Coordinates of N, CA, C and O in Angstrom, one line a residue:
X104 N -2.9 0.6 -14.2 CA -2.5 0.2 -12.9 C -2.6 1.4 -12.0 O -2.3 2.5 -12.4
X105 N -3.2 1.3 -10.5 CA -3.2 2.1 -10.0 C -2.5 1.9 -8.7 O -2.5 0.8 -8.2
X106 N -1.7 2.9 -8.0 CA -0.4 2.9 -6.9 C -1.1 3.9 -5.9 O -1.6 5.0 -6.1
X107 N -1.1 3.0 -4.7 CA -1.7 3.8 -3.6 C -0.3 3.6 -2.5 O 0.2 2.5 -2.1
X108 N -0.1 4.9 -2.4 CA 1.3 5.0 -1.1 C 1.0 5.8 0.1 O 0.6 6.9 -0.3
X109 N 1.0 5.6 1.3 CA 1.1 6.3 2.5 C 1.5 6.3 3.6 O 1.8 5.1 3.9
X110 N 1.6 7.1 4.4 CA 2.0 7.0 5.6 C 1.0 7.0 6.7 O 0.1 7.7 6.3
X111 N 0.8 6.6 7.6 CA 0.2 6.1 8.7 C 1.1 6.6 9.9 O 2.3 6.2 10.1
X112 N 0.1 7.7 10.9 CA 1.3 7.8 11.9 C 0.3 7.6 13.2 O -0.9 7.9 13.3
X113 N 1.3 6.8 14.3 CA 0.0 6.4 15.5 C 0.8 7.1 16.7 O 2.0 7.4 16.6
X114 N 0.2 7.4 17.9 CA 0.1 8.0 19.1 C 1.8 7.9 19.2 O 2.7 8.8 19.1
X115 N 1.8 6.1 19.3 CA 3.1 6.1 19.7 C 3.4 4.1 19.0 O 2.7 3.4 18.4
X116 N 5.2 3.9 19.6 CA 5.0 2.7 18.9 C 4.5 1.5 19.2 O 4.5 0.5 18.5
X117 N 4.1 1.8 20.5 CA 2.8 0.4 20.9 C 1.9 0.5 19.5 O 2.0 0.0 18.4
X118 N 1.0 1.3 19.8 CA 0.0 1.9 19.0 C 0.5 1.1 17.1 O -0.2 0.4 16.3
X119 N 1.7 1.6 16.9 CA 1.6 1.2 15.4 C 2.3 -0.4 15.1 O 2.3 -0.9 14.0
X120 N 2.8 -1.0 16.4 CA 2.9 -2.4 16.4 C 2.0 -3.2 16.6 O 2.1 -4.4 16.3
X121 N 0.9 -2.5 17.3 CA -0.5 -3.6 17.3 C -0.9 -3.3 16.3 O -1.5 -4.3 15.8
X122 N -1.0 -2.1 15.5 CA -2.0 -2.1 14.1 C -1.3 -3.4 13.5 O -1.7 -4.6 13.5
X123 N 0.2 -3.0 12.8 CA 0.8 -3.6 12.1 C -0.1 -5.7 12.3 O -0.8 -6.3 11.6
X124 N 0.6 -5.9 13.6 CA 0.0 -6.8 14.4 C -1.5 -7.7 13.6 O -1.6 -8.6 12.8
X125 N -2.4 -6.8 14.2 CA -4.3 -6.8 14.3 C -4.2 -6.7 12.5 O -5.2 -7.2 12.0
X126 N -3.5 -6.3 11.8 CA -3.9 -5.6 10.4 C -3.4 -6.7 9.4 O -4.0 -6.8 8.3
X127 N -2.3 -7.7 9.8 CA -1.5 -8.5 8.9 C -2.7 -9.6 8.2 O -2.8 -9.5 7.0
X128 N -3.2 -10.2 8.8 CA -4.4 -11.2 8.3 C -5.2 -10.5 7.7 O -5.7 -11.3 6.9
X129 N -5.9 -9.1 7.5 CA -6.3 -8.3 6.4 C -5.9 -8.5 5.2 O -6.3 -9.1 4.2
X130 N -4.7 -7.6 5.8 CA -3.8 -7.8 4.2 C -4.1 -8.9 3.6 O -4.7 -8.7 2.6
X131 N -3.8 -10.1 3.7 CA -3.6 -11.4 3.3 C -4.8 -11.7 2.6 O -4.8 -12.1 1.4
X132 N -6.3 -11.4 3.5 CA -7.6 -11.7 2.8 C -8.0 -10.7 1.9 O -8.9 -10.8 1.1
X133 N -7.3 -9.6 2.0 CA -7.3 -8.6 0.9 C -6.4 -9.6 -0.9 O -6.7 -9.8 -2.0
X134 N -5.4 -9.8 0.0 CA -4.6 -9.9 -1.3 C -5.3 -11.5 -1.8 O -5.6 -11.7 -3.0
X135 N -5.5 -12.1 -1.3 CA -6.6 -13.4 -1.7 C -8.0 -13.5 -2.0 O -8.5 -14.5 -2.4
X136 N -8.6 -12.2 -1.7 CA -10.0 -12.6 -2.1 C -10.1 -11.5 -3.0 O -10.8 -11.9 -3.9
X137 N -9.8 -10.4 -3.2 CA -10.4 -9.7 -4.0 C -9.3 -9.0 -5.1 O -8.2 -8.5 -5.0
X138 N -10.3 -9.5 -6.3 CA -9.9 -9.6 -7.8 C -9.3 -8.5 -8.3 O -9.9 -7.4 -8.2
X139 N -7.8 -8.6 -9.0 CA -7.4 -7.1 -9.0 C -6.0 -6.5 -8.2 O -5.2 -5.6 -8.5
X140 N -6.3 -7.3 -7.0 CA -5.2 -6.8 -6.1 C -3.9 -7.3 -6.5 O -3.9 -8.4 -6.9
X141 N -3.0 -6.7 -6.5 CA -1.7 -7.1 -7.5 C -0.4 -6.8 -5.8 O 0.8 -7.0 -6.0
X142 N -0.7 -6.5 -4.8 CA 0.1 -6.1 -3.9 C -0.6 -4.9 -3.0 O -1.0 -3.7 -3.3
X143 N -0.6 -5.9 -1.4 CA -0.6 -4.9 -0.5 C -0.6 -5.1 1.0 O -1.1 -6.0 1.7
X144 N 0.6 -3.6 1.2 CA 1.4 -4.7 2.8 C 1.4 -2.8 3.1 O 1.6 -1.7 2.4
X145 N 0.9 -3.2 4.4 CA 0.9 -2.1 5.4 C 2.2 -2.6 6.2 O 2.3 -3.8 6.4
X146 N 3.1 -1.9 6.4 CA 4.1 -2.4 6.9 C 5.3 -1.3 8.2 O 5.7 -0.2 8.0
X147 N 5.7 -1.9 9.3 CA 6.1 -0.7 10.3 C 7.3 0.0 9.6 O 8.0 -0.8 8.9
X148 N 7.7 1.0 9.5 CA 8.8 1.9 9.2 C 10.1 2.0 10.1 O 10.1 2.9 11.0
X149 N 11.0 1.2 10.0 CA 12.3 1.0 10.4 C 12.8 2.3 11.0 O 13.5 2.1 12.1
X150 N 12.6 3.8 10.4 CA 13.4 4.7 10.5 C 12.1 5.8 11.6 O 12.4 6.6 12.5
X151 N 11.0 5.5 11.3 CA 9.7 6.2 12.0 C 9.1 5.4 13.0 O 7.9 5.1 12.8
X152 N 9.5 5.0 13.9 CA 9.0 3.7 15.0 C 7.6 4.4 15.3 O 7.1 4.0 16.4
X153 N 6.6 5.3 14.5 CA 5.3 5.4 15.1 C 4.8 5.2 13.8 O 3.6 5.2 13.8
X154 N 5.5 4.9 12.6 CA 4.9 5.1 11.6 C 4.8 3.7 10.5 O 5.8 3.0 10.4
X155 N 3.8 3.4 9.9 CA 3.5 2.0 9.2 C 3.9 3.1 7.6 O 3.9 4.4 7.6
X156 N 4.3 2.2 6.6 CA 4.3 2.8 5.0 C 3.1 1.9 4.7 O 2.8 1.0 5.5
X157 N 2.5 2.3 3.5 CA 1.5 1.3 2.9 C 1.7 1.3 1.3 O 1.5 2.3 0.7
X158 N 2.1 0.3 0.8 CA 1.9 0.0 -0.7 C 1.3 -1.1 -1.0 O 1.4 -2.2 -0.6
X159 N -0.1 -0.1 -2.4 CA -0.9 -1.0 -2.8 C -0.6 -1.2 -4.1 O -0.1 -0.4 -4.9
X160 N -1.0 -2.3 -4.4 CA -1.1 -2.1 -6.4 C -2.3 -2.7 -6.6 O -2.7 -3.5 -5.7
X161 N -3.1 -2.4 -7.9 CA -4.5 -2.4 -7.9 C -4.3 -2.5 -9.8 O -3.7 -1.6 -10.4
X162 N -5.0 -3.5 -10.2 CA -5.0 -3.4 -11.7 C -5.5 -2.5 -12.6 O -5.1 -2.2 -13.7
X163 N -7.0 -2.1 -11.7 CA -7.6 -1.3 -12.5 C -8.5 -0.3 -11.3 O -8.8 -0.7 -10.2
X164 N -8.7 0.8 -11.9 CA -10.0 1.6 -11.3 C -10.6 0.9 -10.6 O -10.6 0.9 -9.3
X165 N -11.2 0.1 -11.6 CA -12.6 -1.1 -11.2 C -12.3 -1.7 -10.0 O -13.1 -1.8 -9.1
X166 N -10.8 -2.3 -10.0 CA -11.0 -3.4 -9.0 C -10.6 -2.8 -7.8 O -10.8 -3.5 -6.9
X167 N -9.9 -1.2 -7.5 CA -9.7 -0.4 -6.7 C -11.2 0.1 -5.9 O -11.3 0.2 -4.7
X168 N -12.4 0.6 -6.9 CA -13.2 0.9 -6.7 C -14.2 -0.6 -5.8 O -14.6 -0.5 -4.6
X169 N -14.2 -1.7 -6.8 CA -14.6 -2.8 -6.0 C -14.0 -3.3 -4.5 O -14.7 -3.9 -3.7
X170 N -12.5 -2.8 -4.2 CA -12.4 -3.3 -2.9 C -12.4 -2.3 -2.1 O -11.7 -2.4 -1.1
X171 N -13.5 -0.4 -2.1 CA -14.0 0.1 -1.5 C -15.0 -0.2 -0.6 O -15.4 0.2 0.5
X172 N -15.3 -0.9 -1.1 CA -17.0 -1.7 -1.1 C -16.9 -3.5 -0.8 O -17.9 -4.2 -1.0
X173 N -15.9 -3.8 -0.4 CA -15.6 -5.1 0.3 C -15.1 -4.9 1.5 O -14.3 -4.0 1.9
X174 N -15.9 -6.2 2.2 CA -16.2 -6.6 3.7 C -14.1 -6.1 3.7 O -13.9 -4.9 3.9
X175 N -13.2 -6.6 3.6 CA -12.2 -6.4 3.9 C -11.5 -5.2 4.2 O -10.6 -5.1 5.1
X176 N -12.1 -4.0 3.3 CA -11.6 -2.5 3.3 C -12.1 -2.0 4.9 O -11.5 -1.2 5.7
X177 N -13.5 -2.8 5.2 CA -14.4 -2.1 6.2 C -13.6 -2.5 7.6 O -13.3 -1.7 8.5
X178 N -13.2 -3.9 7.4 CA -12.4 -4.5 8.7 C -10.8 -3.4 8.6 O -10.3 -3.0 9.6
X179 N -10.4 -3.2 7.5 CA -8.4 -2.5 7.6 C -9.7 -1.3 8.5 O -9.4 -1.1 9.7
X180 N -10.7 -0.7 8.2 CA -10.4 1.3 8.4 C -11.3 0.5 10.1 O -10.9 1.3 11.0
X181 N -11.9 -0.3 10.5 CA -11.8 -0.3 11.6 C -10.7 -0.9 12.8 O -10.8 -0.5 14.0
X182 N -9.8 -1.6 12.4 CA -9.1 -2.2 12.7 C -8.5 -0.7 13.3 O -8.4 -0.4 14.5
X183 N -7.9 0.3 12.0 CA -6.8 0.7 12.3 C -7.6 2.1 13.2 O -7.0 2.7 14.1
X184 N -8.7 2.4 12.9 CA -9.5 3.0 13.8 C -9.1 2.5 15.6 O -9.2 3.0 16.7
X185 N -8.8 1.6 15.1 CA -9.1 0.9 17.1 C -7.4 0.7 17.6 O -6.9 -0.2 18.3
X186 N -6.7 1.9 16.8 CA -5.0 1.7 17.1 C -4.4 3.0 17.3 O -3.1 3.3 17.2
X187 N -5.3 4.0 17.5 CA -4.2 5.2 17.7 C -4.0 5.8 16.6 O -3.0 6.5 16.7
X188 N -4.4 5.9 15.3 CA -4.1 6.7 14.3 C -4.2 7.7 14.6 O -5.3 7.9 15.2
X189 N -3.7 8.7 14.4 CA -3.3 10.1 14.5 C -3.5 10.3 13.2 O -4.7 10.2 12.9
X190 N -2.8 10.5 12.5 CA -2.5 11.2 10.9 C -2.2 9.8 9.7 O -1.8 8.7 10.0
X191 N -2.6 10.1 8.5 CA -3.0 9.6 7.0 C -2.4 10.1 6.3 O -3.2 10.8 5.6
X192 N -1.3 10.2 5.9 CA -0.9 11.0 4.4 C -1.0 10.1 3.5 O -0.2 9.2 3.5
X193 N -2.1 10.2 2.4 CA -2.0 9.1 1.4 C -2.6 9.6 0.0 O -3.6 10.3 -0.1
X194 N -1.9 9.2 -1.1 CA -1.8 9.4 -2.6 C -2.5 8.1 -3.4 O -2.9 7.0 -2.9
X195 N -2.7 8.4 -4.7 CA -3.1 7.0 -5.5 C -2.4 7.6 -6.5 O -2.4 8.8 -6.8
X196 N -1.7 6.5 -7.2 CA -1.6 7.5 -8.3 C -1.8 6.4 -10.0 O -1.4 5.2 -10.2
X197 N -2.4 7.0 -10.6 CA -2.4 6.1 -12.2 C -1.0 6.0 -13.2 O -0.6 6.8 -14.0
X198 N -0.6 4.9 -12.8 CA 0.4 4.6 -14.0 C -0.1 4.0 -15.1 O -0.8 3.0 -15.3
X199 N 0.6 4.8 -15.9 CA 0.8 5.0 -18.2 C 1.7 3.9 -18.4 O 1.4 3.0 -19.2
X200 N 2.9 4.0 -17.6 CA 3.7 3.6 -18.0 C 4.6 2.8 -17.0 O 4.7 3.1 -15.8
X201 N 5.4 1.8 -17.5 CA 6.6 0.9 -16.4 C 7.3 0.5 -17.1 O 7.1 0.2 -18.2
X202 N 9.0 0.4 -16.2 CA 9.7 -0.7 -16.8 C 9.9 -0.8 -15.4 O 9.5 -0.4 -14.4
X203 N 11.5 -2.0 -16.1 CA 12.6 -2.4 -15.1 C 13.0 -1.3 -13.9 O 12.8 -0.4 -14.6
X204 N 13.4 -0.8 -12.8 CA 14.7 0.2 -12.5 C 16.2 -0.4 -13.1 O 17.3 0.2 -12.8
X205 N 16.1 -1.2 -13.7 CA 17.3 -1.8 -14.1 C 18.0 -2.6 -15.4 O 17.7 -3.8 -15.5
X206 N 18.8 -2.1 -16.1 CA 19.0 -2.4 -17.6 C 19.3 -3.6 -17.3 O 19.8 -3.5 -16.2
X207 N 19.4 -5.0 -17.8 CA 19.6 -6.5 -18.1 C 21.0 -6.6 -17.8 O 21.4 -7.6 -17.3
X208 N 21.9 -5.6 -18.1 CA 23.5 -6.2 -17.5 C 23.5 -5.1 -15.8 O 24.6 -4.7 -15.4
X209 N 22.3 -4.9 -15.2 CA 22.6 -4.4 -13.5 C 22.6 -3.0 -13.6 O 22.5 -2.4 -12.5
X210 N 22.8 -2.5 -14.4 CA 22.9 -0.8 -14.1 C 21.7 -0.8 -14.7 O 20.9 -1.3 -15.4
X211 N 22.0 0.7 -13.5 CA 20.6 1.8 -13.2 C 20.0 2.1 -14.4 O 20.7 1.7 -15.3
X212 N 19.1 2.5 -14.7 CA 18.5 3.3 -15.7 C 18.6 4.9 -15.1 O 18.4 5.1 -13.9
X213 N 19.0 6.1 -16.1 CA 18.6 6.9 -15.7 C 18.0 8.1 -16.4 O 17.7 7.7 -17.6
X214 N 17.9 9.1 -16.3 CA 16.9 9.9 -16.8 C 17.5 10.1 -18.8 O 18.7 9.8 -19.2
X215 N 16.6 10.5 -19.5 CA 15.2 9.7 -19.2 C 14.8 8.6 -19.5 O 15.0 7.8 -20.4
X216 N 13.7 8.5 -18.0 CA 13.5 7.3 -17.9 C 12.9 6.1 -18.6 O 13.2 5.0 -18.3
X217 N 12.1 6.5 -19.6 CA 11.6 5.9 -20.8 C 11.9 6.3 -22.2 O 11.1 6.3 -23.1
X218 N 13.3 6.6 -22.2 CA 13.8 6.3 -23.9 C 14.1 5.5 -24.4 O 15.0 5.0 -23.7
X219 N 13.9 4.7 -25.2 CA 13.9 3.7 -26.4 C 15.2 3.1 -26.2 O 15.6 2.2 -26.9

């Protein structure tokens, strides 16, 4: 599984309310047309009014690499092209491993996080 997280920061919050806006029907034909996609919402940040968070989830390499290369990826980087982006901080990262955050009777799990 592969996790892509970032931040998105625009001029100002006109600027990242129209991305948000212009960007939502992406998302949607992202998460419905192309194979693999397991979650992905560009979404405005409550506490950063210039700023969108983005979480994706992506099954595999493959199907990460495949929606490089789909008409959809091309429409999000012009889209958000045409909104004031300023700054991109953004990560991918490969997950080994998952569970719950949460043991079956409600409490936390805590370190460490994957003991038996």
């Amino acid at each position: 599984m592969i996790l892509i997280s970032a931040v998105l920061e625009f001029a100002n919050q006109e600027d990242r309310d129209r991305a948000v806006e212009i960007c939502s029907p992406i998302q949607w034909d992202t998460r419905t047309q192309e194979d693999g996609c397991e979650s992905y919402c560009f979404a405005p940040d409550p506490c950063l009014p210039k700023c969108i968070q983005v979480y994706e989830r992506w099954e595999s390499e493959e199907a990460l690499e495949k929606h490089f290369n789909h008409p959809t990826y091309a429409r999000m980087v012009k889209a958000l092209g045409s909104c004031g982006i300023i700054e991109s901080r953004n990560r991918m990262y490969e997950v080994a491993r998952d569970q719950t955050v949460y043991h079956e009777d409600g409490s936390p799990r805590v370190m460490p996080l994957f003991a038996d």
